[in-house]
Amino acid sequence: MTNGPATGTRQLEIRVEDGLDIRILPDRGFDVGQAWWRSKPLAWYDESRDVPPLAVLRDNAWISGFSGGLVTTCGLFHIGRPVHERGLHGTFAHQRAHLVAIGPEGSARARISEADGLGSLLEVERQISTEGGRGRFLLSDVITNRGCQAERVRLLYHVNLLLPGPEMLFLLHGQRLGDPHLERAYQTTALPQPPAGERAEAVLRDHRRMLEIKIAWSGDELPFGHLWRCDTPHGGVLAVEPATAPLPGVPPPAPAPELVLAPGASKTIRLEVECAELRSSESHPLGRVPETGLRSPPPVSLDPD
C-alpha cells in the first residue's frame, strides 16, 4: 500500500470467476481483510484502523489496530481481555508472514511464527483457498510447536460479519438463535456447543440483500465458541469466534479439552466460509426455523477493570 493508514504494508488480492474476492494481509498474520461476493461486501471493516503491525501490544492497544475484515486471528499464547503483561487478544494478528506464495486456482500460503520468551515458539503454515463458481473459501492452519516445552495453544478466529440490521436471521447448528442470545453478545457470550462429533455451523441470513453467509468448523478442532456484537460508526459487527480455548471470564457451556502441543507436535485446524443467495422459501426473516433450545451461560463483561 502506498497511501492511507496501511501505507507500507503488503496486501494480496485473490479474485476468481464467480467466487469470493478476498484481500489477504501478509503483514497482519496473513489474515483475510475485506471480502466480497458478487460485489457484496461480507465483512465489517474500519479503514482508519487498517494500520501496519504494532510493535507494542500491551493492555488494549490491539483495539487501535483492529480494522475488522473477514478473519482476524487472535492468539497464539493469549486470547481475550488483558491479563498481567499479556495484552488483549495476543500478538498473532501483528506478525509479518514470510515464505508467501501464490498457488494455482485462487490459493495462497505463508508461514507465520510467534515467539514467547526464549524457549517458546509456535509456527503456523497457513493456506487459503477459494473456488471459481462457488462463494467459498477454506482457511487451513498447521500449527507446530518449535519450542523446547509443551505449549497450550490459544487460538481464536474472529470472523467479523457486517451486521445487516433487523432483517436478519442467525442460525447456530441449524436452529435459530433468538434475540436474547444476540443481545447478550454485546458483552460477549459463549456459544452453545454442537452435539458431540458433529460439525459446527453458524449462519447469518441477510434478508435485505438476499444473502446467506455460513461459517463452519470442526467441534473437535475448535471446541469453544463465542459471539460478540458491537455498533460502530462504520455499521454493526457480529463476530463469530470459534476457538481452541475459552475466553478468560467467559465460562463455556460445558468443559472441553484445550489444545496442548508437545515439542515438535503439530495440529491442523480448518475454518470454512461460504456464501449463497437466499431462496424465496427462506426470504422471511423468521422463516420456519425453530428457535434454538440450546442453552448458553449468562454473559460476562470483557471491559478491563
mmCIF file of C-alpha atoms in Angstrom:
data_model
loop_
_atom_site.group_PDB
_atom_site.id
_atom_site.type_symbol
_atom_site.label_atom_id
_atom_site.label_comp_id
_atom_site.label_asym_id
_atom_site.label_seq_id
_atom_site.Cartn_x
_atom_site.Cartn_y
_atom_site.Cartn_z
ATOM 1 C CA MET A 1 0.000 0.000 0.000
ATOM 2 C CA THR A 2 1.283 3.450 -0.928
ATOM 3 C CA ASN A 3 -1.357 5.662 0.716
ATOM 4 C CA GLY A 4 -3.781 5.705 3.620
ATOM 5 C CA PRO A 5 -3.325 4.298 7.145
ATOM 6 C CA ALA A 6 -1.971 0.982 5.768
ATOM 7 C CA THR A 7 0.907 2.659 3.874
ATOM 8 C CA GLY A 8 3.952 0.400 3.705
ATOM 9 C CA THR A 9 2.119 -2.892 4.204
ATOM 10 C CA ARG A 10 1.666 -5.724 1.728
ATOM 11 C CA GLN A 11 -1.801 -6.701 0.531
ATOM 12 C CA LEU A 12 -2.660 -9.600 -1.716
ATOM 13 C CA GLU A 13 -5.947 -9.836 -3.614
ATOM 14 C CA ILE A 14 -7.341 -13.122 -4.883
ATOM 15 C CA ARG A 15 -10.146 -12.992 -7.418
ATOM 16 C CA VAL A 16 -11.765 -15.987 -9.103
ATOM 17 C CA GLU A 17 -14.613 -16.104 -11.585
ATOM 18 C CA ASP A 18 -17.998 -16.086 -9.840
ATOM 19 C CA GLY A 19 -16.352 -16.803 -6.485
ATOM 20 C CA LEU A 20 -15.224 -14.946 -3.395
ATOM 21 C CA ASP A 21 -12.896 -11.989 -3.863
ATOM 22 C CA ILE A 22 -10.658 -11.682 -0.815
ATOM 23 C CA ARG A 23 -7.859 -9.398 0.348
ATOM 24 C CA ILE A 24 -5.094 -11.130 2.311
ATOM 25 C CA LEU A 25 -2.861 -9.172 4.712
ATOM 26 C CA PRO A 26 0.653 -10.701 4.787
ATOM 27 C CA ASP A 27 1.900 -8.141 7.317
ATOM 28 C CA ARG A 28 -1.037 -8.765 9.648
ATOM 29 C CA GLY A 29 -0.788 -12.501 10.313
ATOM 30 C CA PHE A 30 -1.811 -13.452 6.741
ATOM 31 C CA ASP A 31 -5.376 -12.772 7.842
ATOM 32 C CA VAL A 32 -8.290 -12.152 5.488
ATOM 33 C CA GLY A 33 -9.274 -8.494 5.303
ATOM 34 C CA GLN A 34 -12.056 -7.236 3.098
ATOM 35 C CA ALA A 35 -14.076 -9.797 1.165
ATOM 36 C CA TRP A 36 -16.796 -9.592 -1.478
ATOM 37 C CA TRP A 37 -19.142 -11.992 -3.198
ATOM 38 C CA ARG A 38 -20.757 -10.791 -6.420
ATOM 39 C CA SER A 39 -19.762 -7.243 -5.402
ATOM 40 C CA LYS A 40 -21.462 -7.542 -1.997
ATOM 41 C CA PRO A 41 -19.179 -6.791 0.987
ATOM 42 C CA LEU A 42 -19.230 -9.551 3.591
ATOM 43 C CA ALA A 43 -17.105 -8.248 6.440
ATOM 44 C CA TRP A 44 -17.276 -5.326 8.805
ATOM 45 C CA TYR A 45 -14.313 -3.079 8.068
ATOM 46 C CA ASP A 46 -12.878 0.155 9.507
ATOM 47 C CA GLU A 47 -10.247 1.620 7.178
ATOM 48 C CA SER A 48 -8.974 4.054 9.821
ATOM 49 C CA ARG A 49 -7.649 1.123 11.895
ATOM 50 C CA ASP A 50 -6.077 -0.717 8.956
ATOM 51 C CA VAL A 51 -2.525 0.103 10.034
ATOM 52 C CA PRO A 52 0.937 -1.502 9.889
ATOM 53 C CA PRO A 53 1.628 -4.078 12.608
ATOM 54 C CA LEU A 54 2.041 -2.598 16.074
ATOM 55 C CA ALA A 55 5.305 -3.261 17.898
ATOM 56 C CA VAL A 56 3.820 -2.898 21.398
ATOM 57 C CA LEU A 57 0.522 -4.614 22.234
ATOM 58 C CA ARG A 58 0.056 -4.090 25.952
ATOM 59 C CA ASP A 59 -3.324 -3.590 27.611
ATOM 60 C CA ASN A 60 -5.963 -2.697 24.973
ATOM 61 C CA ALA A 61 -3.591 -1.443 22.254
ATOM 62 C CA TRP A 62 -4.871 -4.263 19.978
ATOM 63 C CA ILE A 63 -8.137 -2.340 19.506
ATOM 64 C CA SER A 64 -6.381 0.581 17.800
ATOM 65 C CA GLY A 65 -5.275 -1.814 15.045
ATOM 66 C CA PHE A 66 -8.493 -3.809 14.790
ATOM 67 C CA SER A 67 -9.914 -2.943 11.371
ATOM 68 C CA GLY A 68 -12.165 -5.981 11.186
ATOM 69 C CA GLY A 69 -12.003 -7.826 7.904
ATOM 70 C CA LEU A 70 -13.430 -11.277 7.415
ATOM 71 C CA VAL A 71 -10.973 -13.215 9.629
ATOM 72 C CA THR A 72 -8.735 -11.779 12.347
ATOM 73 C CA THR A 73 -6.632 -14.388 14.146
ATOM 74 C CA CYS A 74 -6.185 -13.976 17.902
ATOM 75 C CA GLY A 75 -3.541 -15.775 19.984
ATOM 76 C CA LEU A 76 -1.464 -17.841 19.982
ATOM 77 C CA PHE A 77 -0.290 -17.542 23.579
ATOM 78 C CA HIS A 78 -3.241 -15.465 24.816
ATOM 79 C CA ILE A 79 -6.805 -14.593 23.836
ATOM 80 C CA GLY A 80 -9.363 -12.335 25.467
ATOM 81 C CA ARG A 81 -9.004 -9.393 27.831
ATOM 82 C CA PRO A 82 -5.589 -8.210 29.066
ATOM 83 C CA VAL A 83 -4.123 -10.367 31.817
ATOM 84 C CA HIS A 84 -0.952 -9.231 33.596
ATOM 85 C CA GLU A 85 1.655 -8.486 30.903
ATOM 86 C CA ARG A 86 -0.397 -10.001 28.061
ATOM 87 C CA GLY A 87 -2.478 -7.564 26.035
ATOM 88 C CA LEU A 88 -5.914 -8.037 24.548
ATOM 89 C CA HIS A 89 -6.103 -10.981 22.106
ATOM 90 C CA GLY A 90 -2.368 -11.584 21.851
ATOM 91 C CA THR A 91 0.021 -10.624 19.062
ATOM 92 C CA PHE A 92 -0.594 -13.042 16.154
ATOM 93 C CA ALA A 93 -2.533 -10.514 14.043
ATOM 94 C CA HIS A 94 0.545 -8.241 14.146
ATOM 95 C CA GLN A 95 3.076 -10.837 12.965
ATOM 96 C CA ARG A 96 4.540 -10.500 9.470
ATOM 97 C CA ALA A 97 4.190 -13.598 7.293
ATOM 98 C CA HIS A 98 7.143 -14.962 5.354
ATOM 99 C CA LEU A 99 7.583 -17.506 2.538
ATOM 100 C CA VAL A 100 4.446 -16.065 0.940
ATOM 101 C CA ALA A 101 3.494 -17.978 -2.209
ATOM 102 C CA ILE A 102 0.636 -17.834 -4.711
ATOM 103 C CA GLY A 103 -0.720 -21.229 -5.707
ATOM 104 C CA PRO A 104 -2.989 -22.395 -8.513
ATOM 105 C CA GLU A 105 -6.740 -21.757 -8.764
ATOM 106 C CA GLY A 106 -7.028 -18.945 -6.244
ATOM 107 C CA SER A 107 -4.868 -20.201 -3.389
ATOM 108 C CA ALA A 108 -2.098 -18.647 -1.314
ATOM 109 C CA ARG A 109 0.079 -19.848 1.538
ATOM 110 C CA ALA A 110 2.564 -18.458 4.022
ATOM 111 C CA ARG A 111 4.353 -19.166 7.287
ATOM 112 C CA ILE A 112 3.797 -17.135 10.450
ATOM 113 C CA SER A 113 5.908 -17.556 13.592
ATOM 114 C CA GLU A 114 5.244 -16.281 17.081
ATOM 115 C CA ALA A 115 7.701 -16.460 19.958
ATOM 116 C CA ASP A 116 7.081 -16.051 23.673
ATOM 117 C CA GLY A 117 10.354 -15.892 25.550
ATOM 118 C CA LEU A 118 13.489 -17.812 24.601
ATOM 119 C CA GLY A 119 12.010 -21.304 24.897
ATOM 120 C CA SER A 120 8.603 -20.865 23.278
ATOM 121 C CA LEU A 121 7.992 -20.760 19.522
ATOM 122 C CA LEU A 122 4.806 -21.640 17.636
ATOM 123 C CA GLU A 123 4.782 -21.802 13.840
ATOM 124 C CA VAL A 124 1.740 -21.700 11.574
ATOM 125 C CA GLU A 125 1.692 -22.906 7.977
ATOM 126 C CA ARG A 126 -1.415 -21.213 6.585
ATOM 127 C CA GLN A 127 -3.135 -21.931 3.298
ATOM 128 C CA ILE A 128 -6.150 -20.021 1.988
ATOM 129 C CA SER A 129 -8.077 -21.464 -0.953
ATOM 130 C CA THR A 130 -11.010 -20.164 -2.998
ATOM 131 C CA GLU A 131 -13.078 -21.768 -5.762
ATOM 132 C CA GLY A 132 -14.341 -20.409 -9.049
ATOM 133 C CA GLY A 133 -18.083 -20.712 -9.487
ATOM 134 C CA ARG A 134 -18.656 -21.029 -5.743
ATOM 135 C CA GLY A 135 -18.751 -18.412 -2.985
ATOM 136 C CA ARG A 136 -16.452 -20.332 -0.652
ATOM 137 C CA PHE A 137 -13.012 -20.177 0.885
ATOM 138 C CA LEU A 138 -11.147 -22.524 3.191
ATOM 139 C CA LEU A 139 -8.520 -21.453 5.701
ATOM 140 C CA SER A 140 -6.234 -24.264 6.858
ATOM 141 C CA ASP A 141 -3.640 -23.805 9.608
ATOM 142 C CA VAL A 142 -0.989 -26.370 10.538
ATOM 143 C CA ILE A 143 0.294 -25.307 13.962
ATOM 144 C CA THR A 144 3.653 -26.748 15.075
ATOM 145 C CA ASN A 145 5.396 -26.339 18.391
ATOM 146 C CA ARG A 146 9.005 -25.458 17.517
ATOM 147 C CA GLY A 147 9.857 -24.635 21.116
ATOM 148 C CA CYS A 148 11.504 -26.552 23.940
ATOM 149 C CA GLN A 149 8.441 -27.160 26.103
ATOM 150 C CA ALA A 150 4.802 -28.165 25.810
ATOM 151 C CA GLU A 151 2.535 -25.249 24.912
ATOM 152 C CA ARG A 152 -1.155 -24.637 25.445
ATOM 153 C CA VAL A 153 -2.268 -23.143 22.111
ATOM 154 C CA ARG A 154 -4.838 -20.404 22.498
ATOM 155 C CA LEU A 155 -6.212 -19.707 19.031
ATOM 156 C CA LEU A 156 -9.391 -17.785 18.212
ATOM 157 C CA TYR A 157 -10.718 -16.896 14.757
ATOM 158 C CA HIS A 158 -12.516 -13.537 14.964
ATOM 159 C CA VAL A 159 -14.926 -13.758 11.982
ATOM 160 C CA ASN A 160 -16.362 -10.256 11.587
ATOM 161 C CA LEU A 161 -19.656 -10.148 9.704
ATOM 162 C CA LEU A 162 -21.293 -6.934 8.583
ATOM 163 C CA LEU A 163 -24.492 -6.793 10.618
ATOM 164 C CA PRO A 164 -27.372 -6.054 8.218
ATOM 165 C CA GLY A 165 -29.902 -4.752 10.740
ATOM 166 C CA PRO A 166 -33.246 -6.130 11.901
ATOM 167 C CA GLU A 167 -33.932 -8.029 8.659
ATOM 168 C CA MET A 168 -31.698 -10.934 9.525
ATOM 169 C CA LEU A 169 -31.778 -14.448 10.894
ATOM 170 C CA PHE A 170 -28.916 -16.061 12.787
ATOM 171 C CA LEU A 171 -28.749 -19.846 12.913
ATOM 172 C CA LEU A 172 -26.477 -21.942 15.118
ATOM 173 C CA HIS A 173 -26.142 -25.657 14.424
ATOM 174 C CA GLY A 174 -29.316 -25.486 12.328
ATOM 175 C CA GLN A 175 -31.507 -23.731 14.902
ATOM 176 C CA ARG A 176 -32.479 -20.073 15.174
ATOM 177 C CA LEU A 177 -30.637 -18.084 17.791
ATOM 178 C CA GLY A 178 -33.191 -15.790 19.414
ATOM 179 C CA ASP A 179 -32.930 -12.123 20.346
ATOM 180 C CA PRO A 180 -31.869 -12.770 23.986
ATOM 181 C CA HIS A 181 -28.738 -14.585 22.766
ATOM 182 C CA LEU A 182 -27.951 -11.783 20.319
ATOM 183 C CA GLU A 183 -28.433 -9.120 22.999
ATOM 184 C CA ARG A 184 -26.013 -10.941 25.314
ATOM 185 C CA ALA A 185 -23.412 -10.789 22.528
ATOM 186 C CA TYR A 186 -22.922 -7.065 23.259
ATOM 187 C CA GLN A 187 -20.880 -8.237 26.256
ATOM 188 C CA THR A 188 -19.515 -11.383 24.578
ATOM 189 C CA THR A 189 -21.200 -14.682 25.294
ATOM 190 C CA ALA A 190 -20.202 -18.303 24.939
ATOM 191 C CA LEU A 191 -21.942 -20.135 22.109
ATOM 192 C CA PRO A 192 -23.804 -23.372 22.743
ATOM 193 C CA GLN A 193 -21.775 -26.315 21.536
ATOM 194 C CA PRO A 194 -22.898 -28.720 18.777
ATOM 195 C CA PRO A 195 -23.724 -32.354 19.591
ATOM 196 C CA ALA A 196 -20.615 -34.493 20.047
ATOM 197 C CA GLY A 197 -18.893 -35.417 16.818
ATOM 198 C CA GLU A 198 -20.908 -33.031 14.635
ATOM 199 C CA ARG A 199 -19.629 -30.112 12.586
ATOM 200 C CA ALA A 200 -20.378 -26.664 13.995
ATOM 201 C CA GLU A 201 -22.141 -24.150 11.757
ATOM 202 C CA ALA A 202 -23.147 -20.529 12.221
ATOM 203 C CA VAL A 203 -25.320 -18.974 9.507
ATOM 204 C CA LEU A 204 -26.261 -15.325 9.010
ATOM 205 C CA ARG A 205 -29.167 -14.697 6.625
ATOM 206 C CA ASP A 206 -29.295 -11.133 5.371
ATOM 207 C CA HIS A 207 -32.848 -10.756 4.025
ATOM 208 C CA ARG A 208 -32.293 -7.224 2.808
ATOM 209 C CA ARG A 209 -29.521 -8.306 0.431
ATOM 210 C CA MET A 210 -30.871 -11.864 -0.054
ATOM 211 C CA LEU A 211 -27.523 -13.234 1.102
ATOM 212 C CA GLU A 212 -26.538 -16.137 3.330
ATOM 213 C CA ILE A 213 -23.100 -16.450 4.951
ATOM 214 C CA LYS A 214 -22.159 -19.760 6.563
ATOM 215 C CA ILE A 215 -19.178 -20.288 8.871
ATOM 216 C CA ALA A 216 -18.253 -23.908 9.577
ATOM 217 C CA TRP A 217 -15.623 -25.622 11.706
ATOM 218 C CA SER A 218 -14.905 -28.910 13.441
ATOM 219 C CA GLY A 219 -16.026 -29.098 17.047
ATOM 220 C CA ASP A 220 -13.078 -31.400 17.716
ATOM 221 C CA GLU A 221 -10.546 -28.866 16.370
ATOM 222 C CA LEU A 222 -12.261 -25.772 17.797
ATOM 223 C CA PRO A 223 -14.323 -26.954 20.787
ATOM 224 C CA PHE A 224 -15.114 -23.453 22.130
ATOM 225 C CA GLY A 225 -17.183 -20.725 20.535
ATOM 226 C CA HIS A 226 -18.113 -17.134 21.344
ATOM 227 C CA LEU A 227 -20.322 -14.413 19.910
ATOM 228 C CA TRP A 228 -19.529 -10.693 20.067
ATOM 229 C CA ARG A 229 -21.600 -7.779 18.788
ATOM 230 C CA CYS A 230 -20.865 -4.070 18.550
ATOM 231 C CA ASP A 231 -22.412 -0.961 16.978
ATOM 232 C CA THR A 232 -19.862 1.357 15.349
ATOM 233 C CA PRO A 233 -19.866 4.441 13.076
ATOM 234 C CA HIS A 234 -18.999 2.030 10.262
ATOM 235 C CA GLY A 235 -22.022 -0.188 10.850
ATOM 236 C CA GLY A 236 -22.776 -3.050 13.154
ATOM 237 C CA VAL A 237 -20.473 -6.037 13.522
ATOM 238 C CA LEU A 238 -21.385 -9.555 14.611
ATOM 239 C CA ALA A 239 -18.309 -11.680 15.284
ATOM 240 C CA VAL A 240 -18.416 -15.468 15.402
ATOM 241 C CA GLU A 241 -15.378 -16.680 17.346
ATOM 242 C CA PRO A 242 -14.525 -20.419 17.268
ATOM 243 C CA ALA A 243 -11.504 -21.152 19.455
ATOM 244 C CA THR A 244 -9.229 -23.803 20.917
ATOM 245 C CA ALA A 245 -9.659 -22.372 24.423
ATOM 246 C CA PRO A 246 -12.304 -20.455 26.377
ATOM 247 C CA LEU A 247 -12.034 -16.703 26.818
ATOM 248 C CA PRO A 248 -10.955 -15.636 30.320
ATOM 249 C CA GLY A 249 -14.033 -14.674 32.298
ATOM 250 C CA VAL A 250 -16.458 -16.277 29.823
ATOM 251 C CA PRO A 251 -17.254 -19.788 31.101
ATOM 252 C CA PRO A 252 -18.157 -22.291 28.360
ATOM 253 C CA PRO A 253 -21.479 -24.169 28.494
ATOM 254 C CA ALA A 254 -19.587 -27.426 29.090
ATOM 255 C CA PRO A 255 -15.963 -28.415 29.703
ATOM 256 C CA ALA A 256 -13.859 -29.451 26.728
ATOM 257 C CA PRO A 257 -10.190 -30.336 26.245
ATOM 258 C CA GLU A 258 -7.889 -27.480 25.278
ATOM 259 C CA LEU A 259 -5.149 -27.845 22.671
ATOM 260 C CA VAL A 260 -1.712 -28.650 24.111
ATOM 261 C CA LEU A 261 1.224 -29.403 21.788
ATOM 262 C CA ALA A 262 4.377 -31.199 22.860
ATOM 263 C CA PRO A 263 7.674 -30.033 21.328
ATOM 264 C CA GLY A 264 7.689 -30.988 17.646
ATOM 265 C CA ALA A 265 3.972 -31.854 17.584
ATOM 266 C CA SER A 266 1.544 -30.397 15.031
ATOM 267 C CA LYS A 267 -2.203 -29.860 14.732
ATOM 268 C CA THR A 268 -4.289 -28.962 11.666
ATOM 269 C CA ILE A 269 -7.230 -26.595 12.191
ATOM 270 C CA ARG A 270 -9.665 -25.542 9.464
ATOM 271 C CA LEU A 271 -12.240 -22.807 9.025
ATOM 272 C CA GLU A 272 -14.698 -22.529 6.144
ATOM 273 C CA VAL A 273 -16.767 -19.559 4.976
ATOM 274 C CA GLU A 274 -19.360 -19.925 2.220
ATOM 275 C CA CYS A 275 -21.876 -17.520 0.650
ATOM 276 C CA ALA A 276 -25.046 -18.210 -1.291
ATOM 277 C CA GLU A 277 -28.151 -16.415 -2.455
ATOM 278 C CA LEU A 278 -31.238 -16.869 -0.304
ATOM 279 C CA ARG A 279 -34.023 -18.858 -1.898
ATOM 280 C CA SER A 280 -37.532 -17.434 -1.881
ATOM 281 C CA SER A 281 -38.613 -20.016 0.716
ATOM 282 C CA GLU A 282 -36.029 -18.505 3.082
ATOM 283 C CA SER A 283 -36.951 -14.895 2.418
ATOM 284 C CA HIS A 284 -38.957 -14.224 5.594
ATOM 285 C CA PRO A 285 -36.741 -13.091 8.484
ATOM 286 C CA LEU A 286 -38.254 -15.638 10.847
ATOM 287 C CA GLY A 287 -38.713 -18.313 8.192
ATOM 288 C CA ARG A 288 -39.809 -21.681 9.507
ATOM 289 C CA VAL A 289 -36.717 -22.370 11.563
ATOM 290 C CA PRO A 290 -37.422 -23.117 15.241
ATOM 291 C CA GLU A 291 -35.621 -21.067 17.873
ATOM 292 C CA THR A 292 -32.756 -22.974 19.433
ATOM 293 C CA GLY A 293 -33.388 -24.861 22.628
ATOM 294 C CA LEU A 294 -29.662 -24.928 23.332
ATOM 295 C CA ARG A 295 -28.687 -23.012 26.408
ATOM 296 C CA SER A 296 -25.743 -20.689 26.820
ATOM 297 C CA PRO A 297 -24.399 -19.199 30.048
ATOM 298 C CA PRO A 298 -25.034 -15.572 31.017
ATOM 299 C CA PRO A 299 -22.579 -13.062 29.534
ATOM 300 C CA VAL A 300 -19.606 -11.647 31.314
ATOM 301 C CA SER A 301 -18.376 -8.137 30.519
ATOM 302 C CA LEU A 302 -14.907 -8.028 28.982
ATOM 303 C CA ASP A 303 -14.338 -4.381 29.888
ATOM 304 C CA PRO A 304 -10.984 -4.121 31.702
ATOM 305 C CA ASP A 305 -11.238 -3.494 35.432
#
